[in-house]
XYZ file of N, CA, C and O in Angstrom:
724
model
N 109.661 96.880 84.997
C 111.064 96.873 85.329
C 111.268 97.489 86.701
O 110.620 98.458 87.066
N 112.175 96.953 87.449
C 112.479 97.440 88.793
C 113.155 98.804 88.734
O 114.061 99.017 87.952
N 112.710 99.716 89.568
C 113.288 101.052 89.639
C 113.766 101.309 91.062
O 112.947 101.451 91.973
N 115.069 101.375 91.265
C 115.639 101.586 92.599
C 115.222 102.917 93.221
O 115.242 103.062 94.433
N 114.860 103.864 92.411
C 114.489 105.178 92.927
C 113.115 105.156 93.611
O 112.815 106.028 94.415
N 112.289 104.170 93.285
C 110.958 104.086 93.892
C 111.040 103.388 95.242
O 111.513 102.266 95.340
N 110.569 104.046 96.252
C 110.561 103.484 97.602
C 109.128 103.081 97.958
O 108.177 103.769 97.609
N 108.989 101.977 98.655
C 107.669 101.532 99.095
C 107.323 102.307 100.364
O 108.056 102.255 101.353
N 106.210 103.031 100.343
C 105.829 103.823 101.519
C 105.577 102.944 102.752
O 105.033 101.839 102.637
N 105.966 103.446 103.900
C 105.790 102.711 105.163
C 104.349 102.282 105.380
O 104.089 101.163 105.825
N 103.420 103.165 105.067
C 102.004 102.846 105.267
C 101.606 101.617 104.445
O 100.873 100.755 104.922
N 102.119 101.532 103.237
C 101.801 100.399 102.362
C 102.368 99.089 102.925
O 101.701 98.046 102.898
N 103.580 99.144 103.450
C 104.209 97.949 104.026
C 103.454 97.523 105.286
O 103.189 96.338 105.494
N 103.078 98.500 106.108
C 102.322 98.196 107.327
C 100.983 97.558 106.992
O 100.612 96.530 107.574
N 100.259 98.146 106.042
C 98.955 97.597 105.648
C 99.099 96.192 105.082
O 98.282 95.312 105.370
N 100.131 95.957 104.298
C 100.365 94.628 103.715
C 100.660 93.606 104.806
O 100.236 92.445 104.714
N 101.371 94.027 105.842
C 101.702 93.126 106.952
C 100.443 92.692 107.683
O 100.226 91.501 107.922
N 99.607 93.657 108.047
C 98.349 93.325 108.732
C 97.449 92.478 107.838
O 96.814 91.532 108.308
N 97.399 92.797 106.547
C 96.567 92.030 105.607
C 97.059 90.587 105.491
O 96.253 89.652 105.441
N 98.370 90.404 105.454
C 98.934 89.050 105.348
C 98.596 88.227 106.588
O 98.198 87.060 106.480
N 98.740 88.822 107.760
C 98.386 88.109 108.996
C 96.899 87.758 108.996
O 96.524 86.626 109.342
N 96.080 88.705 108.601
C 94.638 88.478 108.556
C 94.294 87.350 107.581
O 93.472 86.480 107.886
N 94.922 87.357 106.419
C 94.701 86.313 105.410
C 95.008 84.926 105.964
O 94.378 83.942 105.590
N 95.975 84.862 106.863
C 96.395 83.588 107.429
C 95.666 83.271 108.735
O 95.959 82.278 109.400
N 94.720 84.124 109.125
C 93.902 83.850 110.303
C 94.541 84.205 111.628
O 94.146 83.671 112.670
N 95.498 85.112 111.625
C 96.171 85.531 112.856
C 95.782 86.975 113.163
O 95.926 87.855 112.312
N 95.293 87.196 114.380
C 94.909 88.548 114.795
C 95.904 89.093 115.813
O 96.664 88.336 116.437
N 95.853 90.405 115.988
C 96.672 91.039 117.021
C 96.283 90.462 118.379
O 97.146 90.209 119.222
N 95.011 90.214 118.580
C 94.543 89.650 119.849
C 95.156 88.276 120.100
O 95.559 87.970 121.226
N 95.242 87.443 119.063
C 95.868 86.124 119.205
C 97.305 86.254 119.722
O 97.719 85.512 120.608
N 98.036 87.179 119.140
C 99.432 87.371 119.544
C 99.490 87.984 120.939
O 100.301 87.577 121.773
N 98.594 88.940 121.227
C 98.559 89.587 122.540
C 98.265 88.578 123.654
O 98.790 88.704 124.765
N 97.454 87.583 123.362
C 97.160 86.557 124.372
C 98.417 85.764 124.728
O 98.605 85.375 125.890
N 99.283 85.543 123.755
C 100.565 84.874 124.036
C 101.435 85.786 124.893
O 102.034 85.346 125.879
N 101.498 87.059 124.525
C 102.277 88.037 125.287
C 101.790 88.068 126.730
O 102.592 88.036 127.673
N 100.488 88.096 126.915
C 99.918 88.139 128.261
C 100.300 86.884 129.052
O 100.705 86.978 130.210
N 100.200 85.733 128.418
C 100.547 84.475 129.097
C 102.003 84.471 129.553
O 102.321 83.979 130.632
N 102.869 85.034 128.735
C 104.300 85.056 129.048
C 104.627 86.116 130.099
O 105.411 85.875 131.012
N 104.027 87.287 129.965
C 104.453 88.446 130.758
C 103.661 88.654 132.053
O 104.182 89.235 133.005
N 102.418 88.200 132.119
C 101.562 88.466 133.279
C 102.158 88.015 134.614
O 102.023 88.737 135.617
N 102.825 86.863 134.686
C 103.380 86.462 135.992
C 104.414 87.441 136.556
O 104.674 87.450 137.753
N 104.977 88.271 135.699
C 106.032 89.193 136.121
C 105.589 90.650 136.140
O 106.382 91.528 136.474
N 104.342 90.908 135.753
C 103.910 92.289 135.525
C 102.573 92.571 136.183
O 101.513 92.357 135.588
N 102.629 93.083 137.395
C 101.402 93.419 138.120
C 100.640 94.517 137.364
O 101.213 95.500 136.937
N 99.353 94.286 137.179
C 98.507 95.263 136.514
C 98.479 95.149 134.997
O 97.809 95.940 134.329
N 99.179 94.184 134.446
C 99.205 94.015 133.000
C 97.822 93.617 132.492
O 97.152 92.774 133.087
N 97.398 94.231 131.405
C 96.120 93.892 130.789
C 96.358 93.418 129.355
O 97.415 93.664 128.776
N 95.342 92.802 128.794
C 95.438 92.378 127.404
C 95.560 93.603 126.495
O 96.215 93.546 125.449
N 94.979 94.721 126.900
C 95.095 95.962 126.111
C 96.550 96.424 126.042
O 97.005 96.874 124.983
N 97.287 96.324 127.154
C 98.718 96.662 127.136
C 99.441 95.758 126.120
O 100.294 96.215 125.362
N 99.083 94.491 126.151
C 99.732 93.520 125.265
C 99.398 93.794 123.803
O 100.282 93.731 122.937
N 98.139 94.115 123.528
C 97.752 94.444 122.156
C 98.503 95.673 121.656
O 98.984 95.708 120.520
N 98.624 96.672 122.507
C 99.333 97.888 122.124
C 100.800 97.588 121.819
O 101.361 98.099 120.848
N 101.394 96.731 122.612
C 102.787 96.369 122.378
C 102.942 95.593 121.071
O 103.899 95.811 120.318
N 101.997 94.710 120.771
C 102.033 93.972 119.505
C 101.930 94.945 118.337
O 102.682 94.833 117.352
N 101.037 95.919 118.433
C 100.919 96.924 117.367
C 102.240 97.671 117.170
O 102.648 97.922 116.029
N 102.897 98.028 118.258
C 104.178 98.737 118.162
C 105.231 97.867 117.470
O 105.989 98.347 116.633
N 105.275 96.608 117.830
C 106.232 95.685 117.207
C 105.923 95.541 115.717
O 106.829 95.573 114.871
N 104.649 95.412 115.382
C 104.258 95.268 113.975
C 104.502 96.549 113.173
O 104.440 96.524 111.952
N 104.792 97.625 113.848
C 105.107 98.882 113.180
C 106.561 98.986 112.747
O 106.934 99.926 112.044
N 107.385 98.025 113.131
C 108.804 98.057 112.763
C 109.019 97.383 111.414
O 108.556 96.277 111.181
N 109.758 98.059 110.558
C 110.007 97.545 109.204
C 110.651 96.153 109.213
O 110.292 95.300 108.415
N 111.619 95.938 110.093
C 112.294 94.635 110.120
C 111.299 93.505 110.394
O 111.368 92.438 109.772
N 110.392 93.739 111.303
C 109.353 92.749 111.616
C 108.428 92.582 110.412
O 108.094 91.458 110.010
N 108.018 93.691 109.828
C 107.117 93.646 108.678
C 107.736 92.862 107.524
O 107.067 92.022 106.909
N 108.992 93.104 107.263
C 109.658 92.398 106.162
C 109.714 90.896 106.428
O 109.462 90.087 105.520
N 110.028 90.531 107.654
C 110.070 89.107 108.005
C 108.702 88.459 107.814
O 108.601 87.361 107.261
N 107.659 89.130 108.274
C 106.294 88.603 108.136
C 105.926 88.446 106.659
O 105.410 87.397 106.241
N 106.200 89.457 105.881
C 105.830 89.409 104.464
C 106.579 88.304 103.717
O 105.977 87.568 102.918
N 107.864 88.157 103.971
C 108.646 87.111 103.308
C 108.180 85.723 103.764
O 107.946 84.829 102.939
N 108.031 85.536 105.053
C 107.647 84.228 105.579
C 106.281 83.782 105.108
O 106.093 82.635 104.669
N 105.310 84.679 105.181
C 103.956 84.320 104.747
C 103.931 84.047 103.245
O 103.270 83.112 102.781
N 104.664 84.831 102.487
C 104.720 84.605 101.043
C 105.264 83.208 100.728
O 104.727 82.495 99.886
N 106.309 82.812 101.423
C 106.879 81.474 101.203
C 105.889 80.378 101.604
O 105.743 79.374 100.901
N 105.200 80.562 102.725
C 104.176 79.592 103.131
C 103.091 79.469 102.065
O 102.673 78.362 101.703
N 102.621 80.606 101.559
C 101.545 80.584 100.568
C 102.009 79.978 99.242
O 101.260 79.222 98.608
N 103.211 80.297 98.821
C 103.736 79.703 97.591
C 103.875 78.186 97.745
O 103.560 77.436 96.808
N 104.316 77.748 98.903
C 104.435 76.302 99.151
C 103.065 75.638 99.123
O 102.911 74.542 98.562
N 102.057 76.274 99.708
C 100.696 75.724 99.668
C 100.199 75.522 98.237
O 99.495 74.562 97.948
N 100.594 76.426 97.361
C 100.160 76.368 95.962
C 101.071 75.490 95.108
O 100.818 75.321 93.909
N 102.132 74.948 95.712
C 103.055 74.098 94.971
C 103.917 74.863 93.977
O 104.328 74.303 92.968
N 104.207 76.118 94.263
C 104.907 76.978 93.309
C 106.410 77.117 93.562
O 107.067 77.898 92.874
N 106.938 76.387 94.508
C 108.376 76.449 94.777
C 109.083 75.300 94.068
O 108.490 74.244 93.827
N 110.328 75.484 93.761
C 111.090 74.406 93.128
C 111.513 73.394 94.191
O 111.597 73.706 95.375
N 111.760 72.185 93.740
C 112.245 71.131 94.631
C 113.753 71.294 94.794
O 114.418 71.774 93.892
N 114.274 70.989 95.928
C 113.649 70.358 97.089
C 113.015 71.350 98.067
O 112.453 70.951 99.074
N 113.130 72.682 97.762
C 112.592 73.690 98.681
C 111.110 73.465 98.944
O 110.647 73.585 100.088
N 110.355 73.121 97.918
C 108.923 72.878 98.077
C 108.661 71.850 99.182
O 107.886 72.094 100.096
N 109.326 70.720 99.109
C 109.105 69.655 100.091
C 109.646 70.031 101.465
O 109.043 69.689 102.480
N 110.763 70.729 101.494
C 111.334 71.156 102.786
C 110.352 72.042 103.544
O 110.156 71.883 104.752
N 109.715 72.957 102.841
C 108.786 73.877 103.496
C 107.468 73.188 103.813
O 106.947 73.327 104.926
N 106.917 72.417 102.889
C 105.648 71.724 103.159
C 105.778 70.795 104.364
O 104.885 70.722 105.198
N 106.887 70.078 104.449
C 107.055 69.112 105.537
C 107.583 69.753 106.817
O 107.645 69.097 107.852
N 107.939 71.046 106.754
C 108.545 71.735 107.892
C 109.718 70.912 108.424
O 109.834 70.615 109.611
N 110.568 70.523 107.487
C 111.750 69.696 107.758
C 112.496 70.206 108.987
O 112.841 71.385 109.074
N 112.753 69.322 109.943
C 113.357 69.721 111.219
C 114.755 70.309 111.073
O 115.167 71.128 111.885
N 115.478 69.933 110.051
C 116.819 70.475 109.851
C 116.842 71.688 108.927
O 117.898 72.240 108.663
N 115.698 72.118 108.443
C 115.610 73.261 107.542
C 116.083 74.531 108.249
O 117.032 75.151 107.835
N 115.441 74.937 109.317
C 115.915 75.995 110.200
C 115.842 77.424 109.697
O 116.066 78.353 110.462
N 115.557 77.639 108.435
C 115.490 78.999 107.906
C 114.299 79.749 108.490
O 114.363 80.958 108.716
N 113.225 79.029 108.771
C 112.056 79.653 109.390
C 112.424 80.234 110.754
O 112.076 81.368 111.081
N 113.172 79.474 111.553
C 113.622 79.972 112.850
C 114.653 81.090 112.698
O 114.676 82.024 113.484
N 115.493 80.995 111.679
C 116.510 82.020 111.463
C 115.862 83.376 111.185
O 116.285 84.401 111.741
N 114.841 83.396 110.353
C 114.136 84.649 110.063
C 113.450 85.162 111.325
O 113.513 86.352 111.644
N 112.813 84.266 112.073
C 112.116 84.671 113.300
C 113.095 85.196 114.351
O 112.828 86.210 115.007
N 114.221 84.536 114.509
C 115.230 84.989 115.476
C 115.776 86.349 115.055
O 115.961 87.243 115.889
N 116.022 86.529 113.766
C 116.509 87.812 113.275
C 115.548 88.942 113.590
O 115.960 90.034 113.995
N 114.265 88.685 113.431
C 113.261 89.701 113.735
C 113.198 89.966 115.236
O 113.173 91.121 115.677
N 113.222 88.918 116.034
C 113.149 89.069 117.494
C 114.379 89.783 118.047
O 114.299 90.500 119.049
N 115.500 89.604 117.396
C 116.769 90.145 117.866
C 116.741 91.664 118.045
O 117.462 92.199 118.882
N 115.903 92.334 117.301
C 115.849 93.792 117.415
C 115.297 94.244 118.770
O 115.364 95.420 119.096
N 114.786 93.310 119.563
C 114.271 93.641 120.894
C 115.122 93.046 122.019
O 114.674 92.943 123.150
N 116.324 92.622 121.712
C 117.283 92.234 122.732
C 117.229 90.788 123.177
O 116.469 89.971 122.661
N 118.068 90.491 124.167
C 118.253 89.114 124.622
C 117.002 88.532 125.275
O 116.746 87.328 125.153
N 116.216 89.354 125.952
C 114.973 88.844 126.552
C 114.052 88.329 125.450
O 113.427 87.276 125.577
N 114.007 89.060 124.360
C 113.180 88.637 123.239
C 113.662 87.304 122.670
O 112.853 86.426 122.364
N 114.962 87.147 122.555
C 115.504 85.898 122.011
C 115.210 84.704 122.907
O 114.817 83.641 122.422
N 115.400 84.861 124.209
C 115.135 83.739 125.105
C 113.632 83.438 125.172
O 113.237 82.277 125.241
N 112.812 84.476 125.114
C 111.364 84.264 125.105
C 110.945 83.561 123.821
O 110.106 82.654 123.841
N 111.537 83.949 122.695
C 111.233 83.261 121.442
C 111.566 81.770 121.554
O 110.783 80.913 121.138
N 112.721 81.446 122.112
C 113.106 80.045 122.274
C 112.084 79.274 123.106
O 111.721 78.142 122.775
N 111.607 79.917 124.171
C 110.580 79.299 125.020
C 109.296 79.062 124.212
O 108.707 77.972 124.270
N 108.871 80.074 123.459
C 107.634 79.948 122.678
C 107.775 78.924 121.563
O 106.827 78.199 121.254
N 108.957 78.836 120.971
C 109.189 77.861 119.906
C 109.090 76.439 120.448
O 108.607 75.537 119.775
N 109.496 76.261 121.680
C 109.445 74.931 122.299
C 108.048 74.605 122.839
O 107.538 73.517 122.644
N 107.426 75.566 123.509
C 106.154 75.311 124.188
C 104.916 75.469 123.308
O 103.856 74.968 123.660
N 105.011 76.191 122.226
C 103.901 76.363 121.265
C 102.633 76.870 121.951
O 101.558 76.268 121.873
N 102.729 78.008 122.592
C 101.618 78.599 123.346
C 100.603 79.245 122.399
O 100.968 79.873 121.419
N 99.329 79.104 122.730
C 98.258 79.786 122.009
C 98.165 79.398 120.550
O 98.279 78.231 120.172
N 97.976 80.404 119.709
C 97.790 80.171 118.275
C 99.021 79.551 117.632
O 98.919 78.934 116.570
N 100.181 79.676 118.261
C 101.388 79.052 117.706
C 101.166 77.547 117.551
O 101.528 76.962 116.533
N 100.551 76.931 118.539
C 100.273 75.494 118.466
C 99.321 75.174 117.317
O 99.530 74.225 116.566
N 98.265 75.970 117.173
C 97.294 75.753 116.099
C 97.980 75.856 114.731
O 97.720 75.060 113.835
N 98.857 76.836 114.575
C 99.568 77.009 113.307
C 100.553 75.873 113.070
O 100.738 75.426 111.936
N 101.177 75.402 114.124
C 102.203 74.369 114.012
C 101.634 73.023 113.561
O 102.308 72.271 112.875
N 100.387 72.734 113.917
C 99.807 71.433 113.554
C 99.263 71.389 112.125
O 98.873 70.338 111.651
N 99.251 72.506 111.444
C 98.924 72.577 110.017
C 97.567 71.957 109.681
O 97.464 71.089 108.829
N 96.539 72.412 110.369
C 95.189 71.900 110.109
C 94.726 72.282 108.702
O 95.052 73.345 108.192
N 93.988 71.402 108.073
C 93.372 71.694 106.792
C 94.338 71.823 105.628
O 94.026 72.488 104.639
N 95.505 71.219 105.724
C 96.459 71.258 104.629
C 97.175 72.580 104.440
O 97.856 72.792 103.453
N 97.024 73.492 105.378
C 97.689 74.790 105.280
C 99.151 74.653 105.684
O 99.514 73.823 106.498
N 99.971 75.480 105.099
C 101.399 75.500 105.407
C 101.687 76.742 106.236
O 101.395 77.862 105.811
N 102.239 76.520 107.432
C 102.601 77.627 108.328
C 104.028 77.452 108.825
O 104.343 77.785 109.965
N 104.880 76.927 107.976
C 106.262 76.668 108.372
C 106.925 77.935 108.902
O 107.621 77.898 109.920
N 106.690 79.056 108.262
C 107.282 80.320 108.689
C 106.388 81.048 109.685
O 106.872 81.644 110.645
N 105.081 81.001 109.467
C 104.166 81.814 110.270
C 104.177 81.446 111.743
O 104.140 82.334 112.596
N 104.222 80.175 112.091
C 104.216 79.821 113.516
C 105.423 80.434 114.225
O 105.303 80.975 115.328
N 106.576 80.420 113.557
C 107.776 81.004 114.153
C 107.701 82.529 114.190
O 108.154 83.159 115.149
N 107.125 83.121 113.160
C 106.995 84.577 113.125
C 106.049 85.079 114.213
O 106.315 86.110 114.850
N 104.958 84.377 114.443
C 104.041 84.759 115.527
C 104.775 84.682 116.864
O 104.656 85.580 117.696
N 105.568 83.627 117.061
C 106.371 83.523 118.280
C 107.357 84.666 118.404
O 107.558 85.220 119.492
N 107.946 85.065 117.300
C 108.895 86.171 117.284
C 108.220 87.490 117.647
O 108.748 88.271 118.448
N 107.066 87.746 117.062
C 106.328 88.979 117.356
C 105.908 89.002 118.825
O 106.060 90.025 119.510
N 105.399 87.890 119.323
C 104.988 87.809 120.731
C 106.187 88.004 121.653
O 106.089 88.702 122.669
N 107.307 87.409 121.314
C 108.510 87.559 122.138
C 108.987 89.001 122.147
O 109.362 89.538 123.191
N 108.968 89.643 120.986
C 109.392 91.038 120.896
C 108.451 91.940 121.688
O 108.905 92.831 122.427
N 107.153 91.715 121.571
C 106.179 92.530 122.308
C 106.321 92.311 123.809
O 106.200 93.258 124.606
N 106.610 91.095 124.207
C 106.827 90.786 125.622
C 108.087 91.482 126.143
O 108.084 92.072 127.231
N 109.150 91.422 125.380
C 110.396 92.080 125.761
C 110.196 93.588 125.858
O 110.669 94.228 126.808
N 109.501 94.144 124.899
C 109.215 95.580 124.905
C 108.485 95.970 126.189
O 108.829 96.955 126.841
N 107.478 95.181 126.553
C 106.743 95.444 127.794
C 107.640 95.317 129.018
O 107.582 96.153 129.929
N 108.453 94.282 129.063
C 109.335 94.067 130.217
C 110.240 95.267 130.437
O 110.426 95.721 131.575
N 110.790 95.801 129.366
C 111.667 96.968 129.490
C 110.890 98.205 129.931
O 111.355 98.964 130.787
N 109.697 98.410 129.384
C 108.895 99.559 129.773
C 108.442 99.452 131.230
O 108.427 100.451 131.948
N 108.082 98.254 131.652
C 107.645 98.057 133.030
C 108.795 98.328 133.995
O 108.609 98.960 135.037
N 109.995 97.884 133.638
C 111.161 98.176 134.481
C 111.374 99.680 134.600
O 111.637 100.209 135.668
N 111.245 100.392 133.497
C 111.391 101.855 133.524
C 110.345 102.484 134.451
O 110.661 103.396 135.220
N 109.125 101.993 134.381
C 108.063 102.495 135.259
C 108.406 102.245 136.719
O 108.256 103.138 137.571
N 108.821 101.028 137.022
C 109.166 100.676 138.401
C 110.260 101.580 138.942
O 110.212 102.014 140.093
N 111.245 101.867 138.122
C 112.345 102.720 138.558
C 111.889 104.147 138.840
O 112.514 104.854 139.630
N 110.791 104.560 138.225
C 110.237 105.892 138.497
C 109.158 105.843 139.573
O 108.517 106.846 139.864
N 108.910 104.653 140.126
C 107.891 104.496 141.162
C 106.475 104.495 140.617
O 105.526 104.740 141.359
N 106.320 104.193 139.334
C 105.007 104.168 138.707
C 104.582 102.724 138.462
O 105.395 101.808 138.544
N 103.290 102.548 138.159
C 102.765 101.220 137.849
C 102.016 101.243 136.524
O 101.644 102.308 136.025
N 101.761 100.100 135.968
C 101.093 99.995 134.676
C 99.739 100.703 134.595
O 99.504 101.429 133.642
N 98.831 100.500 135.539
C 97.509 101.103 135.369
C 97.527 102.626 135.258
O 96.618 103.204 134.704
N 98.579 103.269 135.763
C 98.652 104.739 135.725
C 99.336 105.232 134.460
O 99.534 106.415 134.281
N 99.718 104.332 133.585
C 100.580 104.712 132.482
C 100.019 104.247 131.157
O 99.556 103.145 131.021
N 100.022 105.132 130.190
C 99.656 104.777 128.822
C 100.931 104.658 128.024
O 101.752 105.577 128.027
N 101.111 103.567 127.335
C 102.299 103.401 126.500
C 102.187 104.302 125.285
O 101.110 104.605 124.824
N 103.340 104.680 124.781
C 103.348 105.481 123.555
C 104.060 104.724 122.452
O 104.753 103.800 122.683
């Protein structure tokens, strides 16, 4: 029976998020490579390590974690044929008018501001990096939610970096001299 008094510890939610991404074949490095592709033209001294660190920070936010867990769960249930119709077919076919996958991804990206939202839109259209691999659904896998969630995480990590880099510039500092926290 559900008990409202029991809270799920943050560590457990974080571990479940990383485990879900891993189960679906998505690594922090995969997402960081998208962040680097998006942000490098605007960020002198940016490294893949900066991008990985930013992805980790984004994945540490509960709102992002919840979106990832819900989206991946729906993808996996659809793969197993465990959803009721017509939802089952809508998710398996990634119906173009469905839009709930993008709604969840936009909601998650929104916590990082307008830059994150516009970057998400760009990634959703261009399908950079692993987003493209997930979108083509190789091997009968369903990634209706995951491709959008990866784009959302990459957009949020990119936005986070853009804001931090601006702060550095205003203080006369550069990326190589600075460790993100």
